[in-house]
mmCIF file of N, CA and C in Angstrom:
data_model
loop_
_atom_site.group_PDB
_atom_site.id
_atom_site.type_symbol
_atom_site.label_atom_id
_atom_site.label_comp_id
_atom_site.label_asym_id
_atom_site.label_seq_id
_atom_site.Cartn_x
_atom_site.Cartn_y
_atom_site.Cartn_z
ATOM 1 N N ASN A 247 -14.293 -54.272 20.087
ATOM 2 C CA ASN A 247 -14.510 -53.602 21.353
ATOM 3 C C ASN A 247 -13.173 -53.191 21.956
ATOM 4 N N HIS A 248 -13.151 -51.973 22.402
ATOM 5 C CA HIS A 248 -11.950 -51.451 23.035
ATOM 6 C C HIS A 248 -12.160 -51.427 24.530
ATOM 7 N N PRO A 249 -11.102 -51.682 25.282
ATOM 8 C CA PRO A 249 -11.261 -51.579 26.736
ATOM 9 C C PRO A 249 -11.519 -50.131 27.111
ATOM 10 N N PRO A 250 -12.311 -49.872 28.110
ATOM 11 C CA PRO A 250 -12.604 -48.488 28.493
ATOM 12 C C PRO A 250 -11.344 -47.792 28.985
ATOM 13 N N GLN A 251 -11.187 -46.533 28.527
ATOM 14 C CA GLN A 251 -10.040 -45.746 28.959
ATOM 15 C C GLN A 251 -10.409 -44.993 30.218
ATOM 16 N N GLN A 252 -9.420 -44.859 31.058
ATOM 17 C CA GLN A 252 -9.664 -44.068 32.254
ATOM 18 C C GLN A 252 -9.575 -42.603 31.871
ATOM 19 N N GLN A 253 -10.511 -41.836 32.335
ATOM 20 C CA GLN A 253 -10.509 -40.403 32.079
ATOM 21 C C GLN A 253 -9.677 -39.725 33.154
ATOM 22 N N GLN A 254 -8.628 -39.023 32.720
ATOM 23 C CA GLN A 254 -7.805 -38.273 33.666
ATOM 24 C C GLN A 254 -8.282 -36.835 33.668
ATOM 25 N N PRO A 255 -8.088 -36.151 34.759
ATOM 26 C CA PRO A 255 -8.435 -34.725 34.752
ATOM 27 C C PRO A 255 -7.674 -34.011 33.636
ATOM 28 N N PHE A 256 -8.284 -32.958 33.118
ATOM 29 C CA PHE A 256 -7.745 -32.221 31.967
ATOM 30 C C PHE A 256 -6.330 -31.720 32.236
ATOM 31 N N GLN A 257 -6.077 -31.206 33.418
ATOM 32 C CA GLN A 257 -4.756 -30.658 33.722
ATOM 33 C C GLN A 257 -3.694 -31.744 33.697
ATOM 34 N N GLN A 258 -4.024 -32.933 34.145
ATOM 35 C CA GLN A 258 -3.046 -34.007 34.144
ATOM 36 C C GLN A 258 -2.737 -34.472 32.727
ATOM 37 N N GLN A 259 -3.687 -34.380 31.829
ATOM 38 C CA GLN A 259 -3.453 -34.786 30.444
ATOM 39 C C GLN A 259 -2.451 -33.858 29.768
ATOM 40 N N LEU A 260 -2.450 -32.580 30.144
ATOM 41 C CA LEU A 260 -1.583 -31.608 29.491
ATOM 42 C C LEU A 260 -0.191 -31.552 30.098
ATOM 43 N N MET A 261 0.023 -32.148 31.233
ATOM 44 C CA MET A 261 1.317 -32.062 31.896
ATOM 45 C C MET A 261 2.318 -32.953 31.164
ATOM 46 N N LEU A 262 3.365 -32.343 30.676
ATOM 47 C CA LEU A 262 4.435 -33.075 30.013
ATOM 48 C C LEU A 262 5.707 -32.866 30.813
ATOM 49 N N PRO A 263 6.622 -33.813 30.794
ATOM 50 C CA PRO A 263 7.874 -33.596 31.533
ATOM 51 C C PRO A 263 8.667 -32.476 30.873
ATOM 52 N N LEU A 264 9.260 -31.634 31.693
ATOM 53 C CA LEU A 264 10.057 -30.525 31.186
ATOM 54 C C LEU A 264 11.455 -31.010 30.848
ATOM 55 N N PRO A 265 12.071 -30.469 29.803
ATOM 56 C CA PRO A 265 13.449 -30.862 29.490
ATOM 57 C C PRO A 265 14.384 -30.318 30.569
ATOM 58 N N PRO A 266 15.521 -30.955 30.763
ATOM 59 C CA PRO A 266 16.452 -30.460 31.781
ATOM 60 C C PRO A 266 16.999 -29.103 31.374
ATOM 61 N N PRO A 267 17.346 -28.268 32.355
ATOM 62 C CA PRO A 267 17.893 -26.948 32.020
ATOM 63 C C PRO A 267 19.243 -27.104 31.329
ATOM 64 N N PRO A 268 19.643 -26.127 30.531
ATOM 65 C CA PRO A 268 20.931 -26.223 29.843
ATOM 66 C C PRO A 268 22.067 -26.257 30.862
ATOM 67 N N GLN A 269 23.126 -26.939 30.517
ATOM 68 C CA GLN A 269 24.262 -27.128 31.420
ATOM 69 C C GLN A 269 25.387 -26.152 31.102
ATOM 70 N N ASN A 270 25.070 -24.881 30.936
ATOM 71 C CA ASN A 270 26.090 -23.876 30.643
ATOM 72 C C ASN A 270 26.724 -23.416 31.944
ATOM 73 N N PRO A 271 28.036 -23.404 32.008
ATOM 74 C CA PRO A 271 28.666 -22.851 33.214
ATOM 75 C C PRO A 271 28.429 -21.350 33.249
ATOM 76 N N ALA A 272 28.447 -20.776 34.423
ATOM 77 C CA ALA A 272 28.219 -19.336 34.566
ATOM 78 C C ALA A 272 29.303 -18.593 33.813
ATOM 79 N N GLN A 273 28.873 -17.700 32.942
ATOM 80 C CA GLN A 273 29.818 -16.923 32.152
ATOM 81 C C GLN A 273 29.630 -15.460 32.506
ATOM 82 N N PRO A 274 30.711 -14.719 32.576
ATOM 83 C CA PRO A 274 30.549 -13.292 32.862
ATOM 84 C C PRO A 274 29.840 -12.607 31.697
ATOM 85 N N ALA A 275 29.086 -11.577 32.030
ATOM 86 C CA ALA A 275 28.362 -10.841 30.995
ATOM 87 C C ALA A 275 29.364 -10.124 30.110
ATOM 88 N N THR A 276 29.182 -10.282 28.808
ATOM 89 C CA THR A 276 30.087 -9.624 27.875
ATOM 90 C C THR A 276 29.287 -8.655 27.035
ATOM 91 N N THR A 277 29.914 -7.594 26.678
ATOM 92 C CA THR A 277 29.256 -6.643 25.790
ATOM 93 C C THR A 277 29.685 -6.978 24.376
ATOM 94 N N SER A 278 28.770 -6.793 23.457
ATOM 95 C CA SER A 278 29.098 -7.104 22.073
ATOM 96 C C SER A 278 30.036 -6.042 21.526
ATOM 97 N N ALA A 279 30.862 -6.462 20.634
ATOM 98 C CA ALA A 279 31.818 -5.543 20.031
ATOM 99 C C ALA A 279 31.061 -4.539 19.174
ATOM 100 N N PRO A 280 31.493 -3.293 19.172
ATOM 101 C CA PRO A 280 30.791 -2.300 18.349
ATOM 102 C C PRO A 280 30.914 -2.661 16.873
ATOM 103 N N THR A 281 29.820 -2.462 16.165
ATOM 104 C CA THR A 281 29.830 -2.771 14.738
ATOM 105 C C THR A 281 30.176 -1.514 13.961
ATOM 106 N N SER A 282 30.618 -1.699 12.749
ATOM 107 C CA SER A 282 31.012 -0.554 11.942
ATOM 108 C C SER A 282 29.814 0.114 11.273
ATOM 109 N N GLY A 283 28.660 -0.553 11.256
ATOM 110 C CA GLY A 283 27.473 -0.007 10.606
ATOM 111 C C GLY A 283 26.675 0.888 11.536
ATOM 112 N N PRO A 284 25.574 1.434 11.024
ATOM 113 C CA PRO A 284 24.734 2.306 11.856
ATOM 114 C C PRO A 284 24.045 1.508 12.959
ATOM 115 N N SER A 285 23.739 2.200 14.032
ATOM 116 C CA SER A 285 23.073 1.541 15.156
ATOM 117 C C SER A 285 21.619 1.257 14.802
ATOM 118 N N LEU A 286 21.011 0.406 15.589
ATOM 119 C CA LEU A 286 19.608 0.063 15.378
ATOM 120 C C LEU A 286 18.735 1.307 15.500
ATOM 121 N N GLU A 287 19.062 2.156 16.449
ATOM 122 C CA GLU A 287 18.285 3.392 16.635
ATOM 123 C C GLU A 287 18.380 4.282 15.399
ATOM 124 N N ASP A 288 19.586 4.393 14.834
ATOM 125 C CA ASP A 288 19.755 5.200 13.621
ATOM 126 C C ASP A 288 18.981 4.602 12.450
ATOM 127 N N LEU A 289 18.990 3.274 12.352
ATOM 128 C CA LEU A 289 18.243 2.622 11.276
ATOM 129 C C LEU A 289 16.747 2.869 11.409
ATOM 130 N N VAL A 290 16.236 2.812 12.638
ATOM 131 C CA VAL A 290 14.810 3.052 12.863
ATOM 132 C C VAL A 290 14.465 4.500 12.533
ATOM 133 N N LYS A 291 15.335 5.438 12.922
ATOM 134 C CA LYS A 291 15.089 6.854 12.601
ATOM 135 C C LYS A 291 15.075 7.072 11.090
ATOM 136 N N GLN A 292 16.019 6.443 10.395
ATOM 137 C CA GLN A 292 16.079 6.586 8.938
ATOM 138 C C GLN A 292 14.842 5.986 8.284
ATOM 139 N N MET A 293 14.413 4.833 8.779
ATOM 140 C CA MET A 293 13.221 4.199 8.226
ATOM 141 C C MET A 293 11.990 5.076 8.460
ATOM 142 N N ALA A 294 11.882 5.687 9.635
ATOM 143 C CA ALA A 294 10.752 6.569 9.919
ATOM 144 C C ALA A 294 10.780 7.792 9.007
ATOM 145 N N ALA A 295 11.968 8.351 8.774
ATOM 146 C CA ALA A 295 12.083 9.510 7.882
ATOM 147 C C ALA A 295 11.707 9.130 6.454
ATOM 148 N N ASN A 296 12.173 7.969 5.991
ATOM 149 C CA ASN A 296 11.823 7.507 4.643
ATOM 150 C C ASN A 296 10.324 7.268 4.519
ATOM 151 N N ASN A 297 9.729 6.708 5.559
ATOM 152 C CA ASN A 297 8.292 6.450 5.557
ATOM 153 C C ASN A 297 7.515 7.764 5.483
ATOM 154 N N LEU A 298 7.962 8.767 6.224
ATOM 155 C CA LEU A 298 7.295 10.069 6.202
ATOM 156 C C LEU A 298 7.398 10.709 4.818
ATOM 157 N N GLN A 299 8.577 10.643 4.203
ATOM 158 C CA GLN A 299 8.744 11.197 2.854
ATOM 159 C C GLN A 299 7.840 10.484 1.855
ATOM 160 N N PHE A 300 7.771 9.175 1.945
ATOM 161 C CA PHE A 300 6.909 8.405 1.047
ATOM 162 C C PHE A 300 5.450 8.804 1.234
ATOM 163 N N GLN A 301 5.027 8.958 2.485
ATOM 164 C CA GLN A 301 3.639 9.334 2.762
ATOM 165 C C GLN A 301 3.338 10.728 2.215
ATOM 166 N N GLN A 302 4.284 11.655 2.344
ATOM 167 C CA GLN A 302 4.067 13.006 1.823
ATOM 168 C C GLN A 302 3.976 12.996 0.301
ATOM 169 N N ARG A 303 4.842 12.220 -0.361
ATOM 170 C CA ARG A 303 4.772 12.130 -1.826
ATOM 171 C C ARG A 303 3.460 11.493 -2.266
ATOM 172 N N THR A 304 3.025 10.478 -1.542
ATOM 173 C CA THR A 304 1.770 9.811 -1.877
ATOM 174 C C THR A 304 0.597 10.764 -1.703
ATOM 175 N N ASP A 305 0.584 11.516 -0.603
ATOM 176 C CA ASP A 305 -0.489 12.487 -0.379
ATOM 177 C C ASP A 305 -0.514 13.536 -1.488
ATOM 178 N N SER A 306 0.664 13.990 -1.900
ATOM 179 C CA SER A 306 0.748 14.982 -2.975
ATOM 180 C C SER A 306 0.223 14.401 -4.291
ATOM 181 N N SER A 307 0.586 13.161 -4.589
ATOM 182 C CA SER A 307 0.111 12.519 -5.821
ATOM 183 C C SER A 307 -1.399 12.340 -5.799
ATOM 184 N N ILE A 308 -1.943 11.958 -4.663
ATOM 185 C CA ILE A 308 -3.394 11.787 -4.550
ATOM 186 C C ILE A 308 -4.092 13.123 -4.748
ATOM 187 N N GLN A 309 -3.543 14.190 -4.182
ATOM 188 C CA GLN A 309 -4.142 15.518 -4.347
ATOM 189 C C GLN A 309 -4.134 15.923 -5.821
ATOM 190 N N THR A 310 -3.028 15.656 -6.521
ATOM 191 C CA THR A 310 -2.940 15.977 -7.948
ATOM 192 C C THR A 310 -3.975 15.186 -8.744
ATOM 193 N N LEU A 311 -4.111 13.902 -8.444
ATOM 194 C CA LEU A 311 -5.100 13.077 -9.144
ATOM 195 C C LEU A 311 -6.523 13.563 -8.879
ATOM 196 N N GLN A 312 -6.818 13.953 -7.651
ATOM 197 C CA GLN A 312 -8.153 14.462 -7.338
ATOM 198 C C GLN A 312 -8.442 15.741 -8.121
ATOM 199 N N THR A 313 -7.441 16.598 -8.244
ATOM 200 C CA THR A 313 -7.617 17.829 -9.019
ATOM 201 C C THR A 313 -7.880 17.504 -10.485
ATOM 202 N N GLN A 314 -7.109 16.579 -11.043
ATOM 203 C CA GLN A 314 -7.282 16.218 -12.449
ATOM 204 C C GLN A 314 -8.640 15.570 -12.697
ATOM 205 N N ILE A 315 -9.094 14.727 -11.792
ATOM 206 C CA ILE A 315 -10.410 14.100 -11.953
ATOM 207 C C ILE A 315 -11.503 15.158 -11.885
ATOM 208 N N GLY A 316 -11.340 16.126 -11.004
ATOM 209 C CA GLY A 316 -12.306 17.223 -10.931
ATOM 210 C C GLY A 316 -12.350 18.015 -12.229
ATOM 211 N N GLN A 317 -11.179 18.261 -12.823
ATOM 212 C CA GLN A 317 -11.131 18.978 -14.097
ATOM 213 C C GLN A 317 -11.798 18.167 -15.206
ATOM 214 N N LEU A 318 -11.577 16.863 -15.220
ATOM 215 C CA LEU A 318 -12.232 16.012 -16.221
ATOM 216 C C LEU A 318 -13.748 16.032 -16.055
ATOM 217 N N ALA A 319 -14.209 15.967 -14.823
ATOM 218 C CA ALA A 319 -15.650 15.995 -14.578
ATOM 219 C C ALA A 319 -16.246 17.317 -15.034
ATOM 220 N N THR A 320 -15.542 18.405 -14.779
ATOM 221 C CA THR A 320 -16.024 19.718 -15.220
ATOM 222 C C THR A 320 -16.092 19.782 -16.742
ATOM 223 N N SER A 321 -15.059 19.270 -17.410
ATOM 224 C CA SER A 321 -15.051 19.268 -18.881
ATOM 225 C C SER A 321 -16.176 18.411 -19.442
ATOM 226 N N MET A 322 -16.391 17.248 -18.858
ATOM 227 C CA MET A 322 -17.471 16.375 -19.329
ATOM 228 C C MET A 322 -18.834 17.036 -19.129
ATOM 229 N N ASN A 323 -19.030 17.684 -18.002
ATOM 230 C CA ASN A 323 -20.300 18.377 -17.768
ATOM 231 C C ASN A 323 -20.515 19.488 -18.784
ATOM 232 N N ALA A 324 -19.460 20.232 -19.097
ATOM 233 C CA ALA A 324 -19.583 21.305 -20.083
ATOM 234 C C ALA A 324 -19.923 20.738 -21.456
ATOM 235 N N MET A 325 -19.309 19.616 -21.823
ATOM 236 C CA MET A 325 -19.598 19.003 -23.118
ATOM 237 C C MET A 325 -21.031 18.484 -23.168
ATOM 238 N N GLN A 326 -21.498 17.889 -22.085
ATOM 239 C CA GLN A 326 -22.862 17.370 -22.053
ATOM 240 C C GLN A 326 -23.876 18.502 -22.135
ATOM 241 N N GLN A 327 -23.618 19.588 -21.468
ATOM 242 C CA GLN A 327 -24.550 20.718 -21.513
ATOM 243 C C GLN A 327 -24.555 21.353 -22.895
ATOM 244 N N ALA A 328 -23.399 21.388 -23.555
ATOM 245 C CA ALA A 328 -23.338 21.960 -24.897
ATOM 246 C C ALA A 328 -24.094 21.090 -25.890
ATOM 247 N N GLN A 329 -24.096 19.798 -25.702
ATOM 248 C CA GLN A 329 -24.781 18.882 -26.607
ATOM 249 C C GLN A 329 -26.247 18.714 -26.245
ATOM 250 N N GLY A 330 -26.583 18.902 -24.988
ATOM 251 C CA GLY A 330 -27.964 18.726 -24.573
ATOM 252 C C GLY A 330 -28.344 17.275 -24.369
ATOM 253 N N SER A 331 -27.380 16.377 -24.351
ATOM 254 C CA SER A 331 -27.674 14.961 -24.123
ATOM 255 C C SER A 331 -26.485 14.330 -23.418
ATOM 256 N N ASN A 332 -26.580 13.039 -23.213
ATOM 257 C CA ASN A 332 -25.488 12.323 -22.556
ATOM 258 C C ASN A 332 -24.523 11.692 -23.547
ATOM 259 N N GLN A 333 -24.519 12.158 -24.794
ATOM 260 C CA GLN A 333 -23.627 11.604 -25.800
ATOM 261 C C GLN A 333 -22.478 12.568 -26.043
ATOM 262 N N LEU A 334 -21.372 12.019 -26.469
ATOM 263 C CA LEU A 334 -20.240 12.859 -26.828
ATOM 264 C C LEU A 334 -20.560 13.587 -28.131
ATOM 265 N N PRO A 335 -19.939 14.718 -28.383
ATOM 266 C CA PRO A 335 -20.247 15.478 -29.602
ATOM 267 C C PRO A 335 -19.824 14.720 -30.862
ATOM 268 N N ALA A 336 -20.615 14.844 -31.914
ATOM 269 C CA ALA A 336 -20.297 14.203 -33.185
ATOM 270 C C ALA A 336 -19.291 15.042 -33.966
ATOM 271 N N GLN A 337 -19.250 16.319 -33.706
ATOM 272 C CA GLN A 337 -18.313 17.213 -34.380
ATOM 273 C C GLN A 337 -17.002 17.252 -33.588
ATOM 274 N N THR A 338 -15.931 17.527 -34.320
ATOM 275 C CA THR A 338 -14.637 17.609 -33.646
ATOM 276 C C THR A 338 -14.584 18.848 -32.770
ATOM 277 N N VAL A 339 -13.805 18.742 -31.730
ATOM 278 C CA VAL A 339 -13.600 19.860 -30.814
ATOM 279 C C VAL A 339 -12.109 20.132 -30.784
ATOM 280 N N VAL A 340 -11.722 21.388 -30.935
ATOM 281 C CA VAL A 340 -10.312 21.758 -30.950
ATOM 282 C C VAL A 340 -9.731 21.551 -29.556
ATOM 283 N N ASN A 341 -8.570 20.912 -29.519
ATOM 284 C CA ASN A 341 -7.870 20.710 -28.256
ATOM 285 C C ASN A 341 -7.347 22.061 -27.787
ATOM 286 N N PRO A 342 -7.789 22.544 -26.622
ATOM 287 C CA PRO A 342 -7.352 23.872 -26.180
ATOM 288 C C PRO A 342 -5.870 23.913 -25.831
ATOM 289 N N ASN A 343 -5.263 22.779 -25.548
ATOM 290 C CA ASN A 343 -3.847 22.760 -25.187
ATOM 291 C C ASN A 343 -2.933 22.742 -26.405
ATOM 292 N N VAL A 344 -3.405 22.204 -27.532
ATOM 293 C CA VAL A 344 -2.604 22.119 -28.752
ATOM 294 C C VAL A 344 -3.486 22.556 -29.920
ATOM 295 N N PRO A 345 -3.644 23.868 -30.134
ATOM 296 C CA PRO A 345 -4.584 24.328 -31.167
ATOM 297 C C PRO A 345 -4.154 23.994 -32.597
ATOM 298 N N ASN A 346 -2.873 23.857 -32.883
ATOM 299 C CA ASN A 346 -2.411 23.615 -34.252
ATOM 300 C C ASN A 346 -1.903 22.190 -34.429
ATOM 301 N N SER A 347 -2.561 21.221 -33.836
ATOM 302 C CA SER A 347 -2.102 19.839 -33.951
ATOM 303 C C SER A 347 -2.492 19.271 -35.312
ATOM 304 N N ASN A 348 -1.747 18.275 -35.760
ATOM 305 C CA ASN A 348 -1.980 17.654 -37.063
ATOM 306 C C ASN A 348 -2.610 16.277 -36.906
ATOM 307 N N VAL A 349 -3.611 16.150 -36.091
ATOM 308 C CA VAL A 349 -4.272 14.875 -35.867
ATOM 309 C C VAL A 349 -5.611 14.900 -36.579
ATOM 310 N N SER A 350 -5.918 13.809 -37.281
ATOM 311 C CA SER A 350 -7.195 13.705 -37.982
ATOM 312 C C SER A 350 -7.908 12.446 -37.523
ATOM 313 N N ALA A 351 -9.223 12.479 -37.568
ATOM 314 C CA ALA A 351 -10.013 11.309 -37.210
ATOM 315 C C ALA A 351 -11.173 11.190 -38.175
ATOM 316 N N ILE A 352 -11.580 9.957 -38.448
ATOM 317 C CA ILE A 352 -12.711 9.698 -39.329
ATOM 318 C C ILE A 352 -13.743 8.926 -38.530
ATOM 319 N N SER A 353 -14.983 9.388 -38.565
ATOM 320 C CA SER A 353 -16.074 8.684 -37.891
ATOM 321 C C SER A 353 -16.901 7.960 -38.935
ATOM 322 N N LEU A 354 -17.133 6.682 -38.737
ATOM 323 C CA LEU A 354 -17.952 5.892 -39.647
ATOM 324 C C LEU A 354 -19.333 5.720 -39.047
ATOM 325 N N ARG A 355 -20.356 5.859 -39.873
ATOM 326 C CA ARG A 355 -21.729 5.670 -39.416
ATOM 327 C C ARG A 355 -22.355 4.547 -40.221
ATOM 328 N N SER A 356 -23.134 3.755 -39.582
ATOM 329 C CA SER A 356 -23.768 2.655 -40.308
ATOM 330 C C SER A 356 -25.171 3.023 -40.723
#
């Protein structure tokens, strides 16, 4: 058995003694010496410019990928319509970009 604890109001439970204020003597305000590097404002401007360039390159890359995916979808649709089914053609198809390529393939059937 524990002796009953007195319930203190909530605000009194949270009150802790404050540490004493620092004992610094009054010092005159000093300005920091100029640094040899770029200012904070210049760094922020440079970072914003770099961020904008990155975003523009990313947007351009996404646009290129969307165009290429659209071209692939168009090619796949044309191949499916030529075959009349959802299967890839069993016969070879000449690569329109490299008509005289020396690549061979063998298809095995079971």
